[in-house]
Short mmCIF file of C-alpha atoms in Angstrom, two decimals:
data_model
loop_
_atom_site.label_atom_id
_atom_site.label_comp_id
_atom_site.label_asym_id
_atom_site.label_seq_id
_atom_site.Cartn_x
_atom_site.Cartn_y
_atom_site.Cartn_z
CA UNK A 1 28.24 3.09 -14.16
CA UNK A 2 28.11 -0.75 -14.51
CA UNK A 3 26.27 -2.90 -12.89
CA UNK A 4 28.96 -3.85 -10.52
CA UNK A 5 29.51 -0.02 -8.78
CA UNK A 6 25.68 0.24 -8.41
CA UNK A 7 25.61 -2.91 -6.05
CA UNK A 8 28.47 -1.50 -4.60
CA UNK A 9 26.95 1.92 -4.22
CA UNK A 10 24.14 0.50 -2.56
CA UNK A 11 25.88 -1.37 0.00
CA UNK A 12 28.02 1.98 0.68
CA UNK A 13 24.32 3.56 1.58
CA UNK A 14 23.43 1.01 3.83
CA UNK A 15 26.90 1.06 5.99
CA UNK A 16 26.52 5.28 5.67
CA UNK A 17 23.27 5.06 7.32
CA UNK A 18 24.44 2.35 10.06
CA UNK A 19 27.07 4.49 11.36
CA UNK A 20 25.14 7.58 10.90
CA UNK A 21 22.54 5.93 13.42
CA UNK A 22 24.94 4.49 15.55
CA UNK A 23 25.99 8.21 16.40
CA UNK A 24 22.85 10.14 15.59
CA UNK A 25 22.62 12.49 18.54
CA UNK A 26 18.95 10.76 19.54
CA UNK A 27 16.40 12.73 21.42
CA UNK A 28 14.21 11.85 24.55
CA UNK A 29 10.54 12.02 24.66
CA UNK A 30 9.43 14.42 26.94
CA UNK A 31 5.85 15.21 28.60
CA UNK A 32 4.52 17.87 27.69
CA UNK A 33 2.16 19.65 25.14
CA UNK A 34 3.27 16.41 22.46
CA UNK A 35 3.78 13.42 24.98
CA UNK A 36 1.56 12.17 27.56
CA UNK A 37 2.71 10.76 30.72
CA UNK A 38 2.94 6.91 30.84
CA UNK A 39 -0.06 6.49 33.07
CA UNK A 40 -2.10 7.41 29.95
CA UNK A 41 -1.43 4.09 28.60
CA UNK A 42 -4.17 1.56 28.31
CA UNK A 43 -3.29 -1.54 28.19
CA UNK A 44 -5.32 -3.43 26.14
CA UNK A 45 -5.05 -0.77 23.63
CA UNK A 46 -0.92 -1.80 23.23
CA UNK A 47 -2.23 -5.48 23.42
CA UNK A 48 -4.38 -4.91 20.63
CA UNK A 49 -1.76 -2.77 18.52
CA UNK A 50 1.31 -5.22 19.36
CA UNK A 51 -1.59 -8.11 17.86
CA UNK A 52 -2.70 -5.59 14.87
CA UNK A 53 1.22 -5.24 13.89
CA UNK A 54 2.00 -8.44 13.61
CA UNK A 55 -0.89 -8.98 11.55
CA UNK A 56 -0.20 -6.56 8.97
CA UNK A 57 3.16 -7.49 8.80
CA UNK A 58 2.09 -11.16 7.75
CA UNK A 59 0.39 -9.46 4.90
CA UNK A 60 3.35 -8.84 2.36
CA UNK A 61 4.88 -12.70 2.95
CA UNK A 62 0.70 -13.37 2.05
CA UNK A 63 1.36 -11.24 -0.89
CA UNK A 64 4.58 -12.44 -2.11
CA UNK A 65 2.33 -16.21 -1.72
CA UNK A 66 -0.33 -14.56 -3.64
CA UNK A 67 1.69 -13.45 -6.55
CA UNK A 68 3.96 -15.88 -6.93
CA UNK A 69 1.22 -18.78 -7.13
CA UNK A 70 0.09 -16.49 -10.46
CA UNK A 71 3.22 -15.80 -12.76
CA UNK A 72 5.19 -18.11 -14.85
CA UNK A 73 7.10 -21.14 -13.06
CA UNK A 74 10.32 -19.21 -14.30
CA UNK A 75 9.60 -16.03 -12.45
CA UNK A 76 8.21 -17.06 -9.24
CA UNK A 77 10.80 -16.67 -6.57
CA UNK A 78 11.90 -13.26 -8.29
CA UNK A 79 8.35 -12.24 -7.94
CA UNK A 80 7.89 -13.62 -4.16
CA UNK A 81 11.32 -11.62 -3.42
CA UNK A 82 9.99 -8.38 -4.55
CA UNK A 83 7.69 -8.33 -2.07
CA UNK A 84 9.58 -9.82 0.68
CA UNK A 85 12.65 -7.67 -0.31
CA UNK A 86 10.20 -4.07 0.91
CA UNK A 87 10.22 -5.75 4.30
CA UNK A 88 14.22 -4.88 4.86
CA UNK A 89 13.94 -2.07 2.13
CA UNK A 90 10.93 0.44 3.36
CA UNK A 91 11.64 -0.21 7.33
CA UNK A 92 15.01 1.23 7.39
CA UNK A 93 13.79 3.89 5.36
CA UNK A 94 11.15 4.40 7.65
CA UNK A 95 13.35 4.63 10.81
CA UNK A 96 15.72 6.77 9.32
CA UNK A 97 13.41 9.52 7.32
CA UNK A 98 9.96 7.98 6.72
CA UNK A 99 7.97 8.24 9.75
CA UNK A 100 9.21 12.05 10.02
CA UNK A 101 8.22 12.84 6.51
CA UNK A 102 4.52 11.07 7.14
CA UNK A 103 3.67 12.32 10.80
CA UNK A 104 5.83 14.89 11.80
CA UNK A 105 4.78 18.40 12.22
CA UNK A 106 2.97 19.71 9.18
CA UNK A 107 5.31 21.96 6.12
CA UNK A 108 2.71 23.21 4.03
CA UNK A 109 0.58 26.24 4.20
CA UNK A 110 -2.90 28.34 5.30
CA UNK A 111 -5.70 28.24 4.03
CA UNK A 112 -9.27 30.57 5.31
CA UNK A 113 -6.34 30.98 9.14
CA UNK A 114 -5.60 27.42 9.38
CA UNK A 115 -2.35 25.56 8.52
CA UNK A 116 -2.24 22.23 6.38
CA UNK A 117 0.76 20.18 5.48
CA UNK A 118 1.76 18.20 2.15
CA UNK A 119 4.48 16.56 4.28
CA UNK A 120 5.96 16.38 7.84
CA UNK A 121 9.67 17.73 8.99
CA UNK A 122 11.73 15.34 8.19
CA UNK A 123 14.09 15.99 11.60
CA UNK A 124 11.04 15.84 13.97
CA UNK A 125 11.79 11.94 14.35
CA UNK A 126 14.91 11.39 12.69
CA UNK A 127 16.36 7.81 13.62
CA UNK A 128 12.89 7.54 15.65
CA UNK A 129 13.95 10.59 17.73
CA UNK A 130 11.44 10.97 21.01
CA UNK A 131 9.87 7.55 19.66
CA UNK A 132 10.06 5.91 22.31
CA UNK A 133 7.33 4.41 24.73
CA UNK A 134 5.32 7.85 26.00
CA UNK A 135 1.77 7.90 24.06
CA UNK A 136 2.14 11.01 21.61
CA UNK A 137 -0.89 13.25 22.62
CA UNK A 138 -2.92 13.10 18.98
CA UNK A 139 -1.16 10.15 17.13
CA UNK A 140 -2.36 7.56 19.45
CA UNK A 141 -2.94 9.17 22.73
CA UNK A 142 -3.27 5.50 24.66
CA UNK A 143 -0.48 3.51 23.03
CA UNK A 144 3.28 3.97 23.10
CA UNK A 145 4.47 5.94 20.29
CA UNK A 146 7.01 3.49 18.99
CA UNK A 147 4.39 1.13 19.08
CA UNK A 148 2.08 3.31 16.78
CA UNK A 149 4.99 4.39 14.52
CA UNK A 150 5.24 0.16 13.96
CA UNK A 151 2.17 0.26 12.91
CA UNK A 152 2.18 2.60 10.52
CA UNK A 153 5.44 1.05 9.08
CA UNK A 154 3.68 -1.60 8.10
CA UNK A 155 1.31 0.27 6.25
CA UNK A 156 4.40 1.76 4.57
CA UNK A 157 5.84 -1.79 3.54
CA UNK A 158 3.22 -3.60 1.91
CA UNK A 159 2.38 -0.65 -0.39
CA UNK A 160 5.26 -0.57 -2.75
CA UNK A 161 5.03 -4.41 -2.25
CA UNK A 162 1.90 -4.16 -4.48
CA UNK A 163 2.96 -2.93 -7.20
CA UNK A 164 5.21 -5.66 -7.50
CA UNK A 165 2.54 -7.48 -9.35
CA UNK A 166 2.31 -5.35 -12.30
CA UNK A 167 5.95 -5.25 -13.42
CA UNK A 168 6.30 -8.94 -13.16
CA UNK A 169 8.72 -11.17 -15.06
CA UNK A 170 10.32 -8.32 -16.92
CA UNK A 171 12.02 -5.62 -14.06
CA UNK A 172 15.58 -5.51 -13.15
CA UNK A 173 15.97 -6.25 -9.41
CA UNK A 174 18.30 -3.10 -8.45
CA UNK A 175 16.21 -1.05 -10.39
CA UNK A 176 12.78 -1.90 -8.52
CA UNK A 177 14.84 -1.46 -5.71
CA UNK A 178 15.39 2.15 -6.03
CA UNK A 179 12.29 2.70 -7.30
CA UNK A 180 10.46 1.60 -4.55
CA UNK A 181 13.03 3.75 -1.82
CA UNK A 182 11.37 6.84 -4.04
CA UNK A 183 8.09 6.00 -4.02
CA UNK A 184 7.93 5.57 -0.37
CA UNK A 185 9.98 8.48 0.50
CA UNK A 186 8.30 10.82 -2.72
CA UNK A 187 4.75 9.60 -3.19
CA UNK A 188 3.71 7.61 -0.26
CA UNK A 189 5.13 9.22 2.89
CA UNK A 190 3.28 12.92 1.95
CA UNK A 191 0.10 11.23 0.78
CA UNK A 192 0.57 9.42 3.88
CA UNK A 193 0.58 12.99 5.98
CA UNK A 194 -2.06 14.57 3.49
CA UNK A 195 -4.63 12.14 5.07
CA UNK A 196 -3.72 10.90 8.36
CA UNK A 197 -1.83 13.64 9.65
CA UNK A 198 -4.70 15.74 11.94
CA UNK A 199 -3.33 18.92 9.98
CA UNK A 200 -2.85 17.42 6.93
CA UNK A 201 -4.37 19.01 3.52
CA UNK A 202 -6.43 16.09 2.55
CA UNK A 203 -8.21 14.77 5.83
CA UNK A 204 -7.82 18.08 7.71
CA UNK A 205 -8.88 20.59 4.76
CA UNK A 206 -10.67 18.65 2.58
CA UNK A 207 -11.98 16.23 5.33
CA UNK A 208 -11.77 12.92 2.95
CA UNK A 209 -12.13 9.63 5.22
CA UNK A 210 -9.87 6.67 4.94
CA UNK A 211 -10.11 4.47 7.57
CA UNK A 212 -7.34 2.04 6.90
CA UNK A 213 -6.05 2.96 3.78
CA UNK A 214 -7.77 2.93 0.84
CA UNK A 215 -6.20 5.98 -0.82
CA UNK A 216 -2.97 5.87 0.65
CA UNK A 217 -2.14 2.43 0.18
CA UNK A 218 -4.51 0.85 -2.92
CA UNK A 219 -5.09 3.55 -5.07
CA UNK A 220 -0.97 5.21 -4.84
CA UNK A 221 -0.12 1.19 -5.91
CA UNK A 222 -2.67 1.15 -8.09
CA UNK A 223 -1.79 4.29 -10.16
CA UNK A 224 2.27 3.34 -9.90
CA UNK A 225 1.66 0.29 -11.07
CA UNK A 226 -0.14 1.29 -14.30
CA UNK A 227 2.11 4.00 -14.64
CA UNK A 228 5.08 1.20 -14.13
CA UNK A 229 3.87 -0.71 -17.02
CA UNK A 230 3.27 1.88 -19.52
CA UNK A 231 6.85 3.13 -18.90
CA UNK A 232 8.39 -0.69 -19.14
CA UNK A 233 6.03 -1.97 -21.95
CA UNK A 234 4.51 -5.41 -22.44
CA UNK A 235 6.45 -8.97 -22.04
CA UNK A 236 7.97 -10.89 -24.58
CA UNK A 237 5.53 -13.39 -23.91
CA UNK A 238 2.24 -12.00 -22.12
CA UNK A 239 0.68 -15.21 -22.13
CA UNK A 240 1.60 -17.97 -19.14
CA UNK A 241 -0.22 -20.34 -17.13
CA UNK A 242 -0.20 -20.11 -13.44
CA UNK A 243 2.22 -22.26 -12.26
CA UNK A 244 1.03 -22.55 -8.20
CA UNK A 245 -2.94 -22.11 -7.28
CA UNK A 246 -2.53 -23.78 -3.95
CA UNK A 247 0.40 -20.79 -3.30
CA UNK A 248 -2.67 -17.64 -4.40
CA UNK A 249 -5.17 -19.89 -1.85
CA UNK A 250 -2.59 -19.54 0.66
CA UNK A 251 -1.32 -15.78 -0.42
CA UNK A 252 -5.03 -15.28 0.09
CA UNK A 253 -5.76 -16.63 3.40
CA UNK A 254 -2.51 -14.78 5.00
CA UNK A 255 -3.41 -11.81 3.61
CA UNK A 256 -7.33 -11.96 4.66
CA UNK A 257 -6.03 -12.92 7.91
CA UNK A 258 -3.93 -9.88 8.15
CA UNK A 259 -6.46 -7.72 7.23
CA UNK A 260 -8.17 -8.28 10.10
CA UNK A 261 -4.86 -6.32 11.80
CA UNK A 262 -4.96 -3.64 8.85
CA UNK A 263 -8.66 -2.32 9.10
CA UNK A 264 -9.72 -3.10 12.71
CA UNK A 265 -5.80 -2.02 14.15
CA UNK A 266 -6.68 0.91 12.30
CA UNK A 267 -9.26 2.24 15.23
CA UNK A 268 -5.94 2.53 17.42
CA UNK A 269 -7.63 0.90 20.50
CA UNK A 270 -9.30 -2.17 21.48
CA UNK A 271 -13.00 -0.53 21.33
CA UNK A 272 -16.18 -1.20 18.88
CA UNK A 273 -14.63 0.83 16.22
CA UNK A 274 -12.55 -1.70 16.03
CA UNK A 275 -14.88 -4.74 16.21
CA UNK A 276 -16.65 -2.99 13.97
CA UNK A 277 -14.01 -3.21 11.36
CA UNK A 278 -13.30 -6.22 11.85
CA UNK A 279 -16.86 -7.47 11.22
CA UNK A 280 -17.42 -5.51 7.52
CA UNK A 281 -13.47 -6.49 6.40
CA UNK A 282 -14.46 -9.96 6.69
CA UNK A 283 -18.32 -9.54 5.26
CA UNK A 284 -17.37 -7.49 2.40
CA UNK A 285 -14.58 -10.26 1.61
CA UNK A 286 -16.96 -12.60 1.31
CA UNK A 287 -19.53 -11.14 -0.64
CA UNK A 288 -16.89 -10.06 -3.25
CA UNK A 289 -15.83 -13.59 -3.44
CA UNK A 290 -19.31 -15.20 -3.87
CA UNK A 291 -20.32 -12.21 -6.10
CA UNK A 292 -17.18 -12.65 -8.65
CA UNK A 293 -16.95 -16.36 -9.14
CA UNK A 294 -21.26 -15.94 -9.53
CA UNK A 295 -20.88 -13.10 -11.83
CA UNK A 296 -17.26 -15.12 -13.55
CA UNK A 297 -20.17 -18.05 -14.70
CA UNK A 298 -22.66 -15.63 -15.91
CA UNK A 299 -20.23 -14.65 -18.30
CA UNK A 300 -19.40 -17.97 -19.43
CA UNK A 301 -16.04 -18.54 -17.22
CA UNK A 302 -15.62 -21.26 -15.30
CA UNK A 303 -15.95 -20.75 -11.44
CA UNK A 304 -12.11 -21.10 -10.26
CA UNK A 305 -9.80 -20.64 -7.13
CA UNK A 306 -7.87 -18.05 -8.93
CA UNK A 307 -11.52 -16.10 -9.33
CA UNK A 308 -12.28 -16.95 -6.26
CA UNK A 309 -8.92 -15.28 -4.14
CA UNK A 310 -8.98 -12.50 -6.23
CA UNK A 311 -12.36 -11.85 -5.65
CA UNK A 312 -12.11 -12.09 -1.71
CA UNK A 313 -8.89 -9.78 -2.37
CA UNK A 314 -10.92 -7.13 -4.24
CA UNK A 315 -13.41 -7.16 -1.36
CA UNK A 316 -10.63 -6.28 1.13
CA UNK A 317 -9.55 -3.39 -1.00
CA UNK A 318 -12.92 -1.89 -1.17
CA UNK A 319 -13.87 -1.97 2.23
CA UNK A 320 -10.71 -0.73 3.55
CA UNK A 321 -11.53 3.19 3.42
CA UNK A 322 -14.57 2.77 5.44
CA UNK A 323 -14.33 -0.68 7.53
CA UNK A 324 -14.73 1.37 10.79
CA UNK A 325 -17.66 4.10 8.93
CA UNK A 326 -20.67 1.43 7.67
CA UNK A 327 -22.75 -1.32 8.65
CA UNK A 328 -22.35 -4.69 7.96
CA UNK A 329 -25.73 -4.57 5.25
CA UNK A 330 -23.25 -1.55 3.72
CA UNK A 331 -20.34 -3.65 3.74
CA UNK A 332 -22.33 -6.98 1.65
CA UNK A 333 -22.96 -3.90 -1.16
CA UNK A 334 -19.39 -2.90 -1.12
CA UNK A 335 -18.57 -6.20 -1.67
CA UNK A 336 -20.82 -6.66 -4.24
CA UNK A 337 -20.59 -3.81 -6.34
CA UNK A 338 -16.65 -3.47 -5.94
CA UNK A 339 -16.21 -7.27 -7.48
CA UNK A 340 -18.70 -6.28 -10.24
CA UNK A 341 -16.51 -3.22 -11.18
CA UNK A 342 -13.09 -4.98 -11.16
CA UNK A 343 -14.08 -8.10 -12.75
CA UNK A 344 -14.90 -5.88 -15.81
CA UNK A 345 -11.79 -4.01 -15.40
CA UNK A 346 -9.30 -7.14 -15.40
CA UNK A 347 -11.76 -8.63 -18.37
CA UNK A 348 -11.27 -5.17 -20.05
CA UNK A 349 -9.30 -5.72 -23.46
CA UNK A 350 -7.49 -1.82 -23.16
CA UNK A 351 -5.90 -3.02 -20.01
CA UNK A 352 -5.16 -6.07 -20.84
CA UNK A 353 -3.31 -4.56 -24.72
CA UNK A 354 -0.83 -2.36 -21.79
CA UNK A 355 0.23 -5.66 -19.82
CA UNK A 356 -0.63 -5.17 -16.69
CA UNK A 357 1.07 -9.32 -15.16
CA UNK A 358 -1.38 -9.79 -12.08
CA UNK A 359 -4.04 -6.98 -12.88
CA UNK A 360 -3.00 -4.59 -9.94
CA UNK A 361 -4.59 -1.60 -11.33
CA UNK A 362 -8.07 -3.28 -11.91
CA UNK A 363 -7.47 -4.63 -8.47
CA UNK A 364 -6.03 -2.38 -5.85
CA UNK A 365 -6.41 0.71 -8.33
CA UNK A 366 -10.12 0.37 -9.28
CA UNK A 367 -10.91 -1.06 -6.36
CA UNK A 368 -9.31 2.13 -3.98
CA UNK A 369 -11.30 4.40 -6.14
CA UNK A 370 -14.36 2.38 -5.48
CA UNK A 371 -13.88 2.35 -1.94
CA UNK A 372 -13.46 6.12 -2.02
CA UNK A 373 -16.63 6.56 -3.38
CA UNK A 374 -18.45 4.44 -1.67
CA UNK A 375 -17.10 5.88 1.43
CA UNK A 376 -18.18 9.48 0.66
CA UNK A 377 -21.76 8.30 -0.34
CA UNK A 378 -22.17 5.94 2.87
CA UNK A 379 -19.92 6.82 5.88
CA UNK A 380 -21.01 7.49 8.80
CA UNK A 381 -19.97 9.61 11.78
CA UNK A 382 -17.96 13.13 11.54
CA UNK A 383 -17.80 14.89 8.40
CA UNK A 384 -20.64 13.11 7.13
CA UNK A 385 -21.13 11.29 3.79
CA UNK A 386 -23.68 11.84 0.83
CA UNK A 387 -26.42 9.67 2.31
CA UNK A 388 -26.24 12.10 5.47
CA UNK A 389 -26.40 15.37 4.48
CA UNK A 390 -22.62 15.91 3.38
CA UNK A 391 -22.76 17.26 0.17
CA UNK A 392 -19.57 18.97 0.76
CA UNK A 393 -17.88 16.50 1.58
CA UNK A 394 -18.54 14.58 -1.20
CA UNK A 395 -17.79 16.95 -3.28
CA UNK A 396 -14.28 17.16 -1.52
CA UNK A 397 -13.95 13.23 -1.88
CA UNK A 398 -14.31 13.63 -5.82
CA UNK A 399 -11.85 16.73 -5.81
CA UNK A 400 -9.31 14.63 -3.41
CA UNK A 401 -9.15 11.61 -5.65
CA UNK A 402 -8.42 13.54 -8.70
CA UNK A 403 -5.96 15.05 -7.40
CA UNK A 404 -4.52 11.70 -5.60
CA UNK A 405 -4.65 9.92 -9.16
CA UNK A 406 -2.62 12.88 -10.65
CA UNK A 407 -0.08 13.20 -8.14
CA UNK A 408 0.08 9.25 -7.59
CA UNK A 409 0.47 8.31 -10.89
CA UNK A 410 1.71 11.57 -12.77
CA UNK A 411 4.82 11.27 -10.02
CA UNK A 412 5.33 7.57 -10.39
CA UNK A 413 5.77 7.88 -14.08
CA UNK A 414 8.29 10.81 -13.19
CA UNK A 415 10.38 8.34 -10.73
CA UNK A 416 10.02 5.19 -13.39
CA UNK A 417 11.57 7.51 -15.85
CA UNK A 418 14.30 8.62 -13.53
CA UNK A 419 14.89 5.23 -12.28
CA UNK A 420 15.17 3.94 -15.75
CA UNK A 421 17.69 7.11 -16.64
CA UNK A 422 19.99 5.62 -14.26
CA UNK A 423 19.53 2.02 -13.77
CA UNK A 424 17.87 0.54 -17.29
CA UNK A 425 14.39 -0.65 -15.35
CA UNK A 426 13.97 -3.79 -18.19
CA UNK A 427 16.21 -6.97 -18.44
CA UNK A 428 17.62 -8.04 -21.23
CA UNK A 429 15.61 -9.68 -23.89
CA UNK A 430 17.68 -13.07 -23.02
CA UNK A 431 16.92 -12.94 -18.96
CA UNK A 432 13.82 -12.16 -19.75
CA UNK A 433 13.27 -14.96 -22.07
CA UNK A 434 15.38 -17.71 -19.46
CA UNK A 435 13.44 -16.24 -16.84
CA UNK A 436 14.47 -13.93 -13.65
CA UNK A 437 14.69 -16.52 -11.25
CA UNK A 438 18.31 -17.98 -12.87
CA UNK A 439 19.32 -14.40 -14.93
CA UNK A 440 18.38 -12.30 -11.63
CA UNK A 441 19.04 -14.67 -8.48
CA UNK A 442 21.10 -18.10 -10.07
CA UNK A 443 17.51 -19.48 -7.86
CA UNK A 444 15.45 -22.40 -9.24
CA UNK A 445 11.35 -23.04 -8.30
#
């Protein structure tokens, strides 16, 4: 098939699943045992949530900022658009089949009486069936379910928008785009029901903790993206100067700003939880930026804005697991030893021989891990951590991220090499070489 019938075939999709919608047969919430009755609704919860949304949202155009201010001046639109592009991509496949595969009702099986699911029925809320403005009794009990499957979706978008950064300047644009419509329907959208379902395998069986995302989001990137780059090999030409810093100071003030909607929206309610949150997101930033630029001179770098952003960046990632679980003393040492660990990592010549563009593994990858250990030594509250007595559950956090890295990056690899059976995932050695912004999008920076 040329290159011609696979635009064409993806067009077809999109009008198939408009006029499927337009005449899906859509269902009504009802109360009952799933839905409570309007009157449950508090108010400054939704106010909170609507806020929280829009916050997370802004996150992926922060992204696209933040990695297009880092590649080559001939590859930074097509970078910025790979982001954007999962804004239109993931939330139509969220409406139609997403949100049913992540929180519908548990497929899966029992374990010591109990039932767990790997992934939810993907006709509970088909076309956001019964998604409609009654609070769903145990997936936000206060807010409007649309309003919490929003939410969520937002979660969904800005994850394959992450691993954008490690296939830089070197993936074909139709090919990414199928990619990522696997990932989210293949990798993230059970992960997604492993952990934050209240019956799913992870959280429910093996109780693991992740507040806002730290395994579901960072470390599924994390391991796609170095499983990306191993399967597309290095760049003609790894080496390039970044062509925008003011663009990665502005990437990283959207996306610390949105944070704030990522970790402390992630309580579901206006409440100290969330206040909570939103105090260690923005302390643990900030110690991972003063600790990397600190630790960047000790080892005889200059202190730079680039340093700088990505340090604040890691510091986000780290925290993210358990913004609403520590202190604020815990947070400044999840800063601080998080930085430490990915500094090495993007300094680290192995990683830097595979080609990793923006260093999302080191990042986002590293970085989820870290904050998924430091959340089973530190967290407090149920199922508690190391520090309090919860051996067990450590021990569960350990078992739960190897088995998160396998499936993460082991199924990746398995939907880079599919993609690239049907769609060749590389450009040619000449686009590559004039750059994707003219060879992919006739665009000019």
């Amino acid at each position: 098939m040329n290159l011609e019938k696979r635009w064409i075939s993806a067009f077809v999709i999109i009008a198939i699943i408009a006029v499927i919608g337009l005449f899906w047969p859509h269902q009504k919430a009802v109360i009952g045992s799933q839905f409570n009755a309007v009157s449950t609704i508090n108010y400054a919860d939704v106010a909170w949530l609507l806020t929280a949304s829009c916050l997370v949202l802004l996150m992926t155009p922060g992204l696209s900022f933040f990695y297009g201010g880092m590649v080559g001046k001939k590859n930074v639109i097509s970078t910025m658009l790979k982001s954007f592009i999962c804004l239109g991509v993931v939330s139509l496949l969220w409406v139609v089949v997403g949100f049913s595969l992540s929180f519908g009702d548990p497929i899966g099986f029992s374990i010591d009486g109990k039932y767990y699911g790997i992934i939810g029925n993907p006709f509970d809320f088909t076309f956001f069936d019964s998604v409609e403005g009654l609070p769903n009794a145990t997936l936000g009990p206060t807010i409007p379910f649309i309003l919490f499957a929003l939410f969520q979706m937002k979660f969904a978008v800005i994850t394959p928008a992450i691993i954008t950064g490690a296939l830089a300047e070197r993936i074909r644009f139709i090919s990414f785009l199928l990619f990522i419509s696997l990932f989210v329907l293949l990798i993230y959208t059970p992960l997604c029901h492993m952990i934050w379902h209240p019956h799913g395998l992870l959280g429910g069986y093996f109780g693991v903790k992740d507040f806002a995302g730290g395994t579901v989001v960072h470390m599924s990137a994390g391991f796609a993206a170095l499983a990306g780059v191993l399967v597309l090999g290095k760049r003609k030409n790894s080496e390039h100067i970044p062509t925008n810093i003011p663009f990665v100071l502005l990437g990283t003030g959207l996306l610390w700003f949105g944070w704030f909607g990522f970790n402390a929206g992630s309580a579901l309610a206006a409440n100290a939880t969330a206040a909570m949150a939103f105090a260690t997101t923005t302390i643990a930033s900030a110690s991972a930026m003063m600790t990397w630029v600190f630790f960047d001179r000790l080892n005889g770098r200059k202190v730079s804005a680039l340093g700088a952003c990505i340090g604040a960046v890691v510091g986000l990632v780290v925290i993210t697991p358990s913004a609403g679980f520590v202190s604020i003393p815990q947070s400044i040492f999840f800063g601080f030893i998080g930085a430490i660990v990915s500094n090495k990592m993007v300094y680290w010549n192995k990683l830097k021989q595979i080609d990793d563009t923006l260093d999302v593994f080191a990042c986002h990858g590293v970085g989820g891990i870290m904050g998924m250990i430091l959340t089973a030594i530190f967290a407090e509250g149920e199922n508690a951590s190391l520090l309090h007595g919860g051996w067990s559950v450590f021990g569960h956090h350990m078992m739960a991220l190897l088995l998160v890295s396998v499936f993460t990056f082991g199924g990746a690899y398995l939907l880079f090499k599919f993609t690239n059976a049907i769609i060749p995932l590389r450009v040619s050695e000449e686009s590559e070489t004039e750059g994707l912004d003219l060879s992919q999008h006739g665009e000019r920076f």
